[in-house]
Short mmCIF file of C-alpha atoms and ligand atoms in Angstrom, two decimals:
data_model
loop_
_atom_site.label_atom_id
_atom_site.label_comp_id
_atom_site.label_asym_id
_atom_site.label_seq_id
_atom_site.Cartn_x
_atom_site.Cartn_y
_atom_site.Cartn_z
CA UNK A 18 84.85 86.30 219.59
CA UNK A 19 88.57 86.75 217.57
CA UNK A 20 92.05 87.05 218.39
CA UNK A 21 92.39 90.09 220.61
CA UNK A 22 96.61 90.46 220.58
CA UNK A 23 97.41 89.89 216.67
CA UNK A 24 101.02 90.13 217.12
CA UNK A 25 102.57 93.68 217.18
CA UNK A 26 104.90 93.76 214.33
CA UNK A 27 107.48 97.05 214.44
CA UNK A 28 109.08 97.25 211.70
CA UNK A 29 113.33 98.23 212.40
CA UNK A 30 114.89 99.59 209.40
CA UNK A 31 112.68 101.60 206.26
CA UNK A 32 113.58 98.47 204.10
CA UNK A 33 111.73 95.46 206.45
CA UNK A 34 108.75 98.00 205.63
CA UNK A 35 105.82 97.76 203.37
CA UNK A 36 105.51 100.50 200.15
CA UNK A 37 102.42 100.58 201.38
CA UNK A 38 101.30 100.97 204.93
CA UNK A 39 99.07 97.93 205.61
CA UNK A 40 98.22 94.90 208.33
CA UNK A 41 100.67 96.31 210.67
CA UNK A 42 98.83 95.10 213.93
CA UNK A 43 98.80 99.34 215.55
CA UNK A 44 94.49 98.66 215.38
CA UNK A 45 94.09 95.56 217.71
CA UNK A 46 96.81 97.58 220.26
CA UNK A 47 94.82 100.91 219.92
CA UNK A 48 92.53 99.37 222.84
CA UNK A 49 89.25 102.74 221.85
CA UNK A 50 87.27 101.83 223.79
CA UNK A 51 89.45 103.88 226.37
CA UNK A 52 87.77 106.82 224.83
CA UNK A 53 83.66 105.93 225.49
CA UNK A 54 81.56 107.13 228.13
CA UNK A 55 78.30 105.60 227.09
CA UNK A 56 78.05 101.48 226.78
CA UNK A 57 75.85 99.92 225.05
CA UNK A 58 73.97 97.29 225.76
CA UNK A 59 72.08 95.00 223.99
CA UNK A 60 68.00 93.42 225.66
CA UNK A 61 68.40 90.57 223.53
CA UNK A 62 64.74 90.45 224.83
CA UNK A 63 63.90 92.58 222.01
CA UNK A 64 66.71 91.96 220.14
CA UNK A 65 65.99 91.23 216.37
CA UNK A 66 69.35 89.98 215.08
CA UNK A 67 68.88 91.94 212.32
CA UNK A 68 72.20 92.28 212.07
CA UNK A 69 71.93 96.69 211.57
CA UNK A 70 73.87 97.42 214.41
CA UNK A 71 76.99 95.06 213.25
CA UNK A 72 76.68 96.84 209.67
CA UNK A 73 77.02 100.24 211.34
CA UNK A 74 78.88 100.80 214.19
CA UNK A 75 82.15 102.25 212.30
CA UNK A 76 84.76 100.58 214.42
CA UNK A 77 84.18 97.81 214.25
CA UNK A 78 83.49 96.81 217.52
CA UNK A 79 80.13 94.23 217.01
CA UNK A 80 80.61 90.85 216.31
CA UNK A 81 77.70 88.70 215.56
CA UNK A 82 78.04 85.23 216.94
CA UNK A 83 74.93 82.44 217.52
CA UNK A 84 73.48 84.89 215.88
CA UNK A 85 74.04 87.33 218.38
CA UNK A 86 75.05 91.28 217.97
CA UNK A 87 77.66 90.90 220.98
CA UNK A 88 80.12 94.49 221.51
CA UNK A 89 83.56 93.96 222.18
CA UNK A 90 84.39 96.86 224.90
CA UNK A 91 87.85 97.28 224.24
CA UNK A 92 87.05 98.32 220.80
CA UNK A 93 83.14 99.52 221.02
CA UNK A 94 83.80 104.05 221.52
CA UNK A 95 80.32 104.58 222.74
CA UNK A 96 78.89 106.70 219.13
CA UNK A 97 75.42 105.67 220.33
CA UNK A 98 75.36 105.65 216.09
CA UNK A 99 74.38 101.50 217.01
CA UNK A 100 71.51 102.60 219.48
CA UNK A 101 70.19 104.96 216.75
CA UNK A 102 70.08 102.72 213.96
CA UNK A 103 68.37 99.68 215.97
CA UNK A 104 65.67 99.32 214.39
CA UNK A 105 63.52 97.78 217.57
CA UNK A 106 65.46 100.41 220.17
CA UNK A 107 66.85 97.20 222.29
CA UNK A 108 70.45 98.95 222.43
CA UNK A 109 70.35 101.96 225.83
CA UNK A 110 73.29 103.38 225.99
CA UNK A 111 74.07 103.26 230.17
CA UNK A 112 76.87 105.60 231.21
CA UNK A 113 80.25 104.45 232.51
CA UNK A 114 80.76 105.02 235.29
CA UNK A 115 85.13 104.15 236.60
CA UNK B 21 98.20 107.08 163.01
CA UNK B 22 98.46 109.61 162.51
CA UNK B 23 94.22 111.89 164.10
CA UNK B 24 93.79 115.65 165.00
CA UNK B 25 92.70 115.97 168.33
CA UNK B 26 92.05 118.03 171.25
CA UNK B 27 94.78 117.73 174.23
CA UNK B 28 92.11 116.39 175.82
CA UNK B 29 91.21 114.32 173.88
CA UNK B 30 95.20 112.73 173.80
CA UNK B 31 94.33 112.87 177.50
CA UNK B 32 91.92 109.97 176.33
CA UNK B 33 94.07 108.37 174.31
CA UNK B 34 96.13 107.81 176.35
CA UNK B 35 94.94 106.56 179.21
CA UNK B 36 92.99 104.45 176.44
CA UNK B 37 96.24 102.60 174.54
CA UNK B 38 97.70 102.22 178.82
CA UNK B 39 94.15 100.24 178.64
CA UNK B 40 93.53 102.01 182.61
CA UNK B 41 91.40 99.21 184.40
CA UNK B 42 89.36 101.80 185.92
CA UNK B 43 88.23 105.57 184.60
CA UNK B 44 86.13 107.59 187.90
CA UNK B 45 85.31 110.73 187.03
CA UNK B 46 83.26 113.73 187.32
CA UNK B 47 82.50 116.64 184.83
CA UNK B 48 84.19 120.20 185.50
CA UNK B 49 84.84 122.44 182.15
CA UNK B 50 87.42 122.48 180.97
CA UNK B 51 88.11 118.81 181.14
CA UNK B 52 84.25 117.01 180.07
CA UNK B 53 85.98 115.72 177.40
CA UNK B 54 88.60 113.24 178.77
CA UNK B 55 85.79 111.82 180.24
CA UNK B 56 83.25 111.77 177.95
CA UNK B 57 85.56 110.21 175.55
CA UNK B 58 86.76 107.77 178.28
CA UNK B 59 82.96 107.63 178.92
CA UNK B 60 81.99 106.29 174.92
CA UNK B 61 85.44 103.85 175.11
CA UNK B 62 84.09 102.01 177.29
CA UNK B 63 81.10 101.64 176.77
CA UNK B 64 81.47 100.32 173.06
CA UNK B 65 83.72 98.72 174.06
CA UNK B 66 87.44 100.12 172.76
CA UNK B 67 87.40 100.15 176.69
CA UNK B 68 88.06 97.16 178.80
CA UNK B 69 87.12 99.14 181.63
CA UNK B 70 84.88 100.23 184.65
CA UNK B 71 83.52 103.68 184.49
CA UNK B 72 82.49 104.39 187.65
CA UNK B 73 79.83 107.92 187.59
CA UNK B 74 80.95 109.47 191.16
CA UNK B 75 79.08 112.32 192.87
CA UNK B 76 82.50 114.81 193.48
CA UNK B 77 85.70 114.54 192.61
CA UNK B 78 86.63 113.35 195.61
CA UNK B 79 84.64 110.33 195.35
CA UNK B 80 86.22 110.46 191.52
CA UNK B 81 89.46 110.13 193.60
CA UNK B 82 88.60 107.75 196.39
CA UNK B 83 87.46 105.50 193.82
CA UNK B 84 90.07 105.03 191.79
CA UNK B 85 92.16 104.70 194.80
CA UNK B 86 90.21 101.82 195.46
CA UNK B 87 90.18 100.46 192.53
CA UNK B 88 94.39 101.23 192.18
CA UNK B 89 93.99 99.15 196.05
CA UNK B 90 92.42 96.32 194.07
CA UNK B 91 95.27 95.98 191.83
CA UNK B 92 93.97 97.66 189.16
CA UNK B 93 94.76 100.81 186.82
CA UNK B 94 93.27 104.02 186.96
CA UNK B 95 92.88 107.51 185.70
CA UNK B 96 91.21 109.55 186.58
CA UNK B 97 90.81 113.53 185.06
CA UNK B 98 89.85 116.88 186.71
CA UNK B 99 90.84 120.89 187.69
CA UNK B 100 91.55 123.67 189.41
CA UNK B 101 88.28 123.28 191.97
CA UNK B 102 87.61 119.67 191.63
CA UNK B 103 91.38 119.06 192.18
CA UNK B 104 90.44 121.56 195.19
CA UNK B 105 88.18 119.01 196.34
CA UNK B 106 90.36 116.15 195.96
CA UNK B 107 93.39 117.34 197.78
CA UNK B 108 92.60 115.63 200.75
CA UNK B 109 92.21 112.41 198.57
CA UNK B 110 95.45 112.63 196.63
CA UNK B 111 97.07 112.68 200.36
CA UNK B 112 95.28 108.92 200.35
CA UNK B 113 96.78 108.72 196.77
CA UNK B 114 100.52 110.08 197.14
CA UNK B 115 101.30 108.39 200.87
CA UNK B 116 99.35 105.31 200.97
CA UNK B 117 102.00 104.79 197.37
CA UNK B 118 98.84 103.80 194.40
CA UNK B 119 100.28 104.90 191.57
CA UNK B 120 96.63 105.84 189.75
CA UNK B 121 97.66 108.38 186.75
CA UNK B 122 95.55 111.12 186.68
CA UNK B 123 95.15 114.11 183.67
CA UNK B 124 94.84 118.24 185.90
CA UNK B 125 93.67 120.79 183.29
CA UNK B 126 95.37 123.91 184.47
CA UNK B 127 92.18 126.38 185.56
CA UNK B 128 92.45 129.73 187.28
CA UNK B 129 91.11 129.17 190.80
CA UNK B 130 88.31 131.47 192.22
CA UNK B 131 87.19 133.53 192.37
CA UNK B 132 86.67 136.01 190.33
CA UNK B 133 85.44 132.70 188.70
CA UNK B 134 87.85 131.69 185.48
CA UNK B 135 87.76 128.75 183.25
CA UNK B 136 91.12 129.75 182.08
CA UNK B 137 94.89 128.93 182.36
CA UNK B 138 97.11 129.29 185.06
CA UNK B 139 99.24 127.18 187.14
CA UNK B 140 98.08 127.75 190.72
CA UNK B 141 95.71 124.01 190.78
CA UNK B 142 98.49 121.78 190.05
CA UNK B 143 101.64 123.81 192.11
CA UNK B 144 98.82 123.70 195.54
CA UNK B 145 99.08 120.26 195.18
CA UNK B 146 102.87 119.66 195.36
CA UNK B 147 103.66 118.76 198.53
CA UNK B 148 101.06 115.56 198.12
CA UNK B 149 102.98 113.12 196.97
CA UNK B 150 102.56 112.65 193.31
CA UNK B 151 104.93 113.57 190.31
CA UNK B 152 103.89 116.02 187.67
CA UNK B 153 104.38 116.58 184.12
CA UNK B 154 103.83 119.31 181.86
CA UNK B 155 103.28 118.90 179.37
CA UNK B 156 103.58 121.78 175.81
CA UNK B 157 101.81 119.91 172.77
CA UNK B 158 98.57 117.23 172.01
CA UNK B 159 101.12 114.66 171.21
CA UNK B 160 103.61 114.32 174.61
CA UNK B 161 100.39 114.67 176.69
CA UNK B 162 99.31 111.27 174.79
CA UNK B 163 103.10 109.65 175.41
CA UNK B 164 103.29 111.61 178.59
CA UNK B 165 100.41 109.34 180.23
CA UNK B 166 101.41 106.24 178.83
CA UNK B 167 105.30 107.05 181.37
CA UNK B 168 103.87 108.44 183.78
CA UNK B 169 101.76 104.90 183.86
CA UNK B 170 105.14 103.09 183.75
CA UNK B 171 106.33 105.40 185.55
CA UNK B 172 104.49 105.77 188.90
CA UNK B 173 103.56 102.44 188.53
CA UNK B 174 107.55 100.99 189.10
CA UNK B 175 107.66 103.18 191.98
CA UNK B 176 104.04 103.23 193.86
CA UNK B 177 103.43 106.87 193.44
CA UNK B 178 100.62 109.22 191.57
CA UNK B 179 101.13 111.07 188.91
CA UNK B 180 99.32 114.26 187.52
CA UNK B 181 99.56 114.62 183.44
CA UNK B 182 98.77 119.00 183.31
CA UNK B 183 98.20 120.81 180.31
CA UNK B 184 97.14 124.58 179.99
CA UNK B 185 93.11 124.83 179.91
CA UNK B 186 92.17 126.35 175.97
CA UNK B 187 95.76 126.82 174.94
CA UNK B 188 96.00 122.75 175.26
CA UNK B 189 92.82 121.01 175.84
CA UNK B 190 90.40 122.87 173.33
CA UNK B 191 93.44 123.10 170.81
CA UNK B 192 93.51 120.84 168.06
CA UNK B 193 97.01 119.09 167.14
CA UNK B 194 97.77 116.22 164.51
CA UNK B 195 99.50 113.71 167.49
CA UNK B 196 100.73 110.42 166.05
CA UNK B 197 98.41 107.92 168.06
CA UNK B 198 101.29 104.98 169.46
CA UNK B 199 100.74 101.48 167.46
CA UNK B 200 98.30 99.40 171.09
CA UNK B 201 100.93 96.25 170.51
CA UNK B 202 104.49 98.95 171.02
CA UNK B 203 102.38 100.02 174.06
CA UNK B 204 101.55 97.01 175.30
CA UNK B 205 105.69 95.83 175.24
CA UNK B 206 106.97 99.53 176.69
CA UNK B 207 104.00 99.18 179.31
CA UNK B 208 103.01 95.71 180.89
CA UNK B 209 99.58 94.80 183.27
CA UNK B 210 99.94 96.15 186.20
CA UNK B 211 100.42 93.78 188.56
CA UNK B 212 102.07 95.61 192.12
CA UNK B 213 103.30 93.08 194.83
CA UNK B 214 101.04 94.21 197.40
CA UNK B 215 96.62 94.53 196.56
CA UNK B 216 93.31 94.47 198.15
CA UNK B 217 92.72 90.89 198.14
CA UNK B 218 89.54 88.64 199.70
CA UNK B 219 92.05 85.50 199.78
CA UNK B 220 95.03 87.26 201.62
CA UNK B 221 92.87 90.13 203.73
CA UNK B 222 95.08 93.28 204.61
CA UNK B 223 93.89 96.81 206.52
CA UNK B 224 95.35 99.72 204.39
CA UNK B 225 96.58 102.96 205.76
CA UNK B 226 95.39 101.87 209.01
CA UNK B 227 96.73 104.27 211.86
CA UNK B 228 100.53 104.46 211.73
CA UNK B 229 102.51 105.06 215.51
CA UNK B 230 105.15 107.41 215.54
CA UNK B 231 106.83 104.24 215.04
CA UNK B 232 106.27 103.94 211.57
CA UNK B 233 105.33 107.02 209.74
CA UNK B 234 108.29 108.71 209.73
CA UNK B 235 109.98 106.77 207.56
CA UNK B 236 106.99 105.78 205.63
CA UNK B 237 107.29 108.77 204.42
CA UNK B 238 111.52 108.85 204.53
CA UNK B 239 110.57 105.63 201.71
CA UNK B 240 108.24 107.71 200.40
CA UNK B 241 111.48 110.42 199.11
CA UNK B 242 113.76 108.17 198.60
CA UNK B 243 111.87 106.45 195.83
CA UNK B 244 110.96 110.56 194.99
CA UNK B 245 114.18 110.67 194.24
CA UNK B 246 115.36 107.67 191.99
CA UNK B 247 111.50 108.92 190.05
CA UNK B 248 113.95 111.69 187.57
CA UNK B 249 117.19 108.81 186.56
CA UNK B 250 113.82 107.20 185.70
CA UNK B 251 111.84 109.35 183.94
CA UNK B 252 114.72 109.77 181.69
CA UNK B 253 115.65 105.77 180.92
CA UNK B 254 111.30 105.54 180.73
CA UNK B 255 112.25 108.02 177.94
CA UNK B 256 114.75 106.85 176.03
CA UNK B 257 113.20 103.11 176.28
CA UNK B 258 109.81 105.05 174.62
CA UNK B 259 112.82 106.87 172.50
CA UNK B 260 114.29 103.20 171.12
CA UNK B 261 110.30 102.43 169.81
CA UNK B 262 108.16 105.71 169.37
CA UNK B 263 111.55 108.25 168.64
CA UNK B 264 110.16 110.83 170.32
CA UNK B 265 112.29 111.04 173.81
CA UNK B 266 110.64 112.17 176.68
CA UNK B 267 112.74 113.20 179.37
CA UNK B 268 112.62 115.83 182.35
CA UNK B 269 113.21 119.00 180.60
CA UNK B 270 113.13 120.08 176.85
CA UNK B 271 116.23 122.20 176.15
CA UNK B 272 115.44 124.68 173.21
CA UNK B 273 118.82 126.43 171.92
CA UNK B 274 120.44 126.91 175.30
CA UNK B 275 123.98 125.24 173.73
CA UNK B 276 125.15 128.29 172.37
CA UNK B 277 122.82 130.48 174.84
CA UNK B 278 123.81 133.92 177.27
CA UNK B 279 120.58 134.13 178.06
CA UNK B 280 117.97 131.32 178.81
CA UNK B 281 113.50 131.24 179.45
CA UNK B 282 112.66 128.82 182.04
CA UNK B 283 109.03 128.12 181.13
CA UNK B 284 106.88 125.75 181.43
CA UNK B 285 103.22 123.70 179.75
CA UNK B 286 102.02 125.27 176.35
CA UNK B 287 104.09 128.75 177.00
CA UNK B 288 107.50 126.65 176.85
CA UNK B 289 106.88 126.79 172.92
CA UNK B 290 105.15 130.27 172.44
CA UNK B 291 109.12 130.91 174.09
CA UNK B 292 110.53 128.97 171.28
CA UNK B 293 109.18 130.82 168.57
CA UNK B 294 110.63 134.42 170.63
CA UNK B 295 113.57 132.30 171.36
CA UNK B 296 114.11 132.47 167.12
CA UNK B 297 112.99 135.60 166.79
CA UNK B 298 115.61 137.14 169.42
CA UNK B 299 117.84 135.13 167.59
CA UNK B 300 117.21 136.76 164.40
CA UNK B 301 118.12 140.42 166.12
CA UNK B 302 121.17 139.37 167.49
CA UNK B 303 120.11 138.04 171.51
CA UNK B 304 121.70 134.45 171.59
CA UNK B 305 118.07 133.60 173.22
CA UNK B 306 117.38 129.11 174.57
CA UNK B 307 114.22 127.57 176.45
CA UNK B 308 114.03 125.85 179.29
CA UNK B 309 110.65 124.24 180.07
CA UNK B 310 110.37 122.82 182.33
CA UNK B 311 108.99 119.37 182.30
CA UNK B 312 108.59 117.81 185.67
CA UNK B 313 108.03 119.94 188.32
CA UNK B 314 107.49 116.82 190.43
CA UNK B 315 110.25 115.64 191.38
CA UNK B 316 111.79 119.12 190.41
CA UNK B 317 115.26 118.39 187.93
CA UNK B 318 117.37 120.11 190.02
CA UNK B 319 120.53 118.90 188.59
CA UNK B 320 119.47 119.31 185.14
CA UNK B 321 118.08 122.97 185.38
CA UNK B 322 121.24 123.57 187.32
CA UNK B 323 123.20 122.17 184.48
CA UNK B 324 122.43 123.93 181.40
CA UNK B 325 121.99 127.56 183.42
CA UNK B 326 125.58 126.85 184.57
CA UNK B 327 126.62 127.80 181.03
CA UNK B 328 124.66 130.84 180.71
CA UNK B 329 125.22 134.37 181.52
CA UNK B 330 121.52 135.14 182.80
CA UNK B 331 118.51 133.45 183.41
CA UNK B 332 114.14 135.00 183.28
CA UNK B 333 112.17 132.03 184.75
CA UNK B 334 108.14 133.10 183.58
CA UNK B 335 105.07 132.08 186.25
CA UNK B 336 101.77 131.74 186.12
CA UNK B 337 101.03 130.92 189.38
CA UNK B 338 102.32 132.94 191.93
CA UNK B 339 102.74 132.01 195.41
CA UNK B 340 101.24 135.12 197.44
CA UNK B 341 104.01 135.65 199.84
CA UNK B 342 106.74 134.53 198.01
CA UNK B 343 105.85 134.84 193.94
CA UNK B 344 106.42 132.57 190.83
CA UNK B 345 106.46 129.04 192.02
CA UNK B 346 109.24 127.84 189.65
CA UNK B 347 111.29 130.89 190.41
CA UNK B 348 111.57 130.33 194.31
CA UNK B 349 112.09 126.90 193.16
CA UNK B 350 114.67 127.12 189.90
CA UNK B 351 116.55 129.35 192.02
CA UNK B 352 116.59 127.32 195.02
CA UNK B 353 118.16 124.39 192.82
CA UNK B 354 120.94 127.02 191.40
CA UNK B 355 121.82 127.90 195.59
CA UNK B 356 125.63 127.34 196.69
CA UNK B 357 126.30 126.33 193.48
CA UNK B 358 129.17 128.23 192.18
CA UNK B 359 128.93 130.23 188.96
CA UNK B 360 124.67 130.66 189.02
CA UNK B 361 123.45 133.77 186.76
CA UNK B 362 121.55 136.40 187.65
CA UNK B 363 118.09 134.39 188.00
CA UNK B 364 114.90 137.20 187.01
CA UNK B 365 111.39 136.79 188.03
CA UNK B 366 108.51 136.69 185.70
CA UNK B 367 104.16 136.23 186.46
CA UNK B 368 102.80 136.65 183.57
CA UNK B 369 100.16 134.75 181.55
CA UNK B 370 97.54 134.81 184.75
CA UNK B 371 93.07 133.64 184.68
CA UNK B 372 94.33 132.56 180.69
CA UNK B 373 96.09 135.87 179.43
CA UNK B 374 97.73 135.86 176.93
CA UNK B 375 101.38 135.10 176.68
CA UNK B 376 101.90 136.35 173.53
CA UNK B 377 105.49 136.18 171.55
CA UNK B 378 106.32 140.20 172.91
CA UNK B 379 105.96 139.27 176.61
CA UNK B 380 108.59 137.50 175.86
CA UNK B 381 110.47 140.27 174.48
CA UNK B 382 109.23 142.25 176.91
CA UNK B 383 111.02 140.68 179.92
CA UNK B 384 114.63 139.78 177.92
CA UNK B 385 114.68 143.74 177.19
CA UNK B 386 113.60 143.56 180.89
CA UNK B 387 116.71 141.50 182.21
CA UNK B 388 118.78 143.07 179.46
CA UNK B 389 117.79 147.03 181.99
CA UNK B 390 120.09 145.41 184.70
CA UNK B 391 122.45 144.02 186.28
CA UNK B 392 121.35 142.39 189.14
CA UNK B 393 118.34 140.24 189.96
CA UNK B 394 116.95 141.39 192.97
CA UNK B 395 113.93 139.89 194.37
CA UNK B 396 111.17 141.35 191.85
CA UNK B 397 108.89 140.23 190.84
CA UNK B 398 107.87 141.69 187.57
CA UNK B 399 104.40 141.32 186.37
CA UNK B 400 104.20 141.20 181.97
CA UNK B 401 101.06 141.84 180.77
CA UNK B 402 99.15 143.98 183.94
CA UNK B 403 96.84 147.55 183.25
CA UNK B 404 98.98 150.15 184.09
S1 LIG C 24 78.22 102.97 220.27
FE1 LIG C 24 79.53 102.79 218.42
S2 LIG C 24 81.19 102.11 218.51
FE2 LIG C 24 80.12 100.96 220.39
S3 LIG C 24 79.61 99.42 219.49
FE3 LIG C 24 77.48 100.75 218.96
S4 LIG C 24 78.15 101.71 217.48
FE4 LIG C 24 79.86 100.52 218.23
S1 LIG C 25 70.31 96.02 215.08
FE1 LIG C 25 68.86 95.97 216.99
S2 LIG C 25 68.31 94.19 216.82
FE2 LIG C 25 68.96 94.66 215.21
S3 LIG C 25 70.63 92.83 215.67
FE3 LIG C 25 71.88 94.95 216.42
S4 LIG C 25 70.81 95.06 218.23
FE4 LIG C 25 69.32 93.31 217.26
#
């Protein structure tokens, strides 16, 4: 998995800041997984390892590890796009119970 | 080299001489010839650039932003409804600090469906963080595109070079085409400090919390405030190489004037003729043409208006409920400065209705007939 906690950059003054806002590390600190009320679960028995879910995930919260799609639940917001796009329909959206 | 060309082609020549590297545009009347000529230049190798065909103006600006962030000099052109469709992306380019230069042909907003000139399209985009240059001759268009790239890239703020539909876009004039070698000397290649680079990956324009957003906007405003001096400095530099001064305003016979018109765009040239005629009949008139609307040249406008007895602002636009937009800006420029004259506001020429020398004489007569400028906005040429 990618490192979760990139250091959070906080600039002290406007002069320290880049003109173009880029790479300030906020995205890694914004855990969009907290929005989720349904979670994608991959059934590896049916998975084709095609990577379509990885390609379509808008977050992006799917990583391909050893050819398998792995959902990063810290960031997956539960939109279900991966489940719709999966050609073998092996991603099920399961209700979160918290 | 002198060439006879239409205003639209003056934009194309400006982009070619500036060596734009990416041109992405969607055609719209009255802008189409700008990109038609640029696509021919890309096809025959006159211009070494990527020409991107897109399905909408929104995408045209989006791809210019992508090109710019990757370090390419990007150019596009549009008009009216196309500019309105770009609106979201204009904020992205301005807020993201991508120094794109765009030709904008002033065309009235629909409905009623119109292809003729007025300024409501570009002035509706005044708060998007773009500089706005209003041109009044084809020569000025070519020169301004080149200067706009220089100013934009120095400050990392995008710029619109604006011209009137038909009155300039389709009108042929003699243009002294700047020599490429001199343009190269004036405008070095675009080398942004930060750019999209796979060897040094970065995410641009991402989530920005309340701890940084305000500083970003502060920086944009502070850099915008540097633009007036830079426009004048690069305008003098331009004069040294090409013999033509480019500035924020164009004050014609204002030095000893009692009464000045405040104008923009092609109406600013018609006003010169009216000034000469008024002077022949004994009125000491002058014309202050505002070339740069964003950033607004507050100090330069104050300097001219502080010397006259009356001023009349002509607007080819209307902010409904508040009147002419240049009028509002001019009034706020002089507010709280002592010794300023009464300033009268006029609206004329909407949707391409001609603004003639007689329109200016009507304005001069109206302003002469009263001492105080009330908040009244006077419409010139409306059917009675
Ligand atoms: S549910 Fe949405 S956010 Fe979560 S992994 Fe699938 S596509 Fe990505
Ligand atoms: S889209 Fe479906 S089949 Fe393809 S890798 Fe993802 S889960 Fe597996």
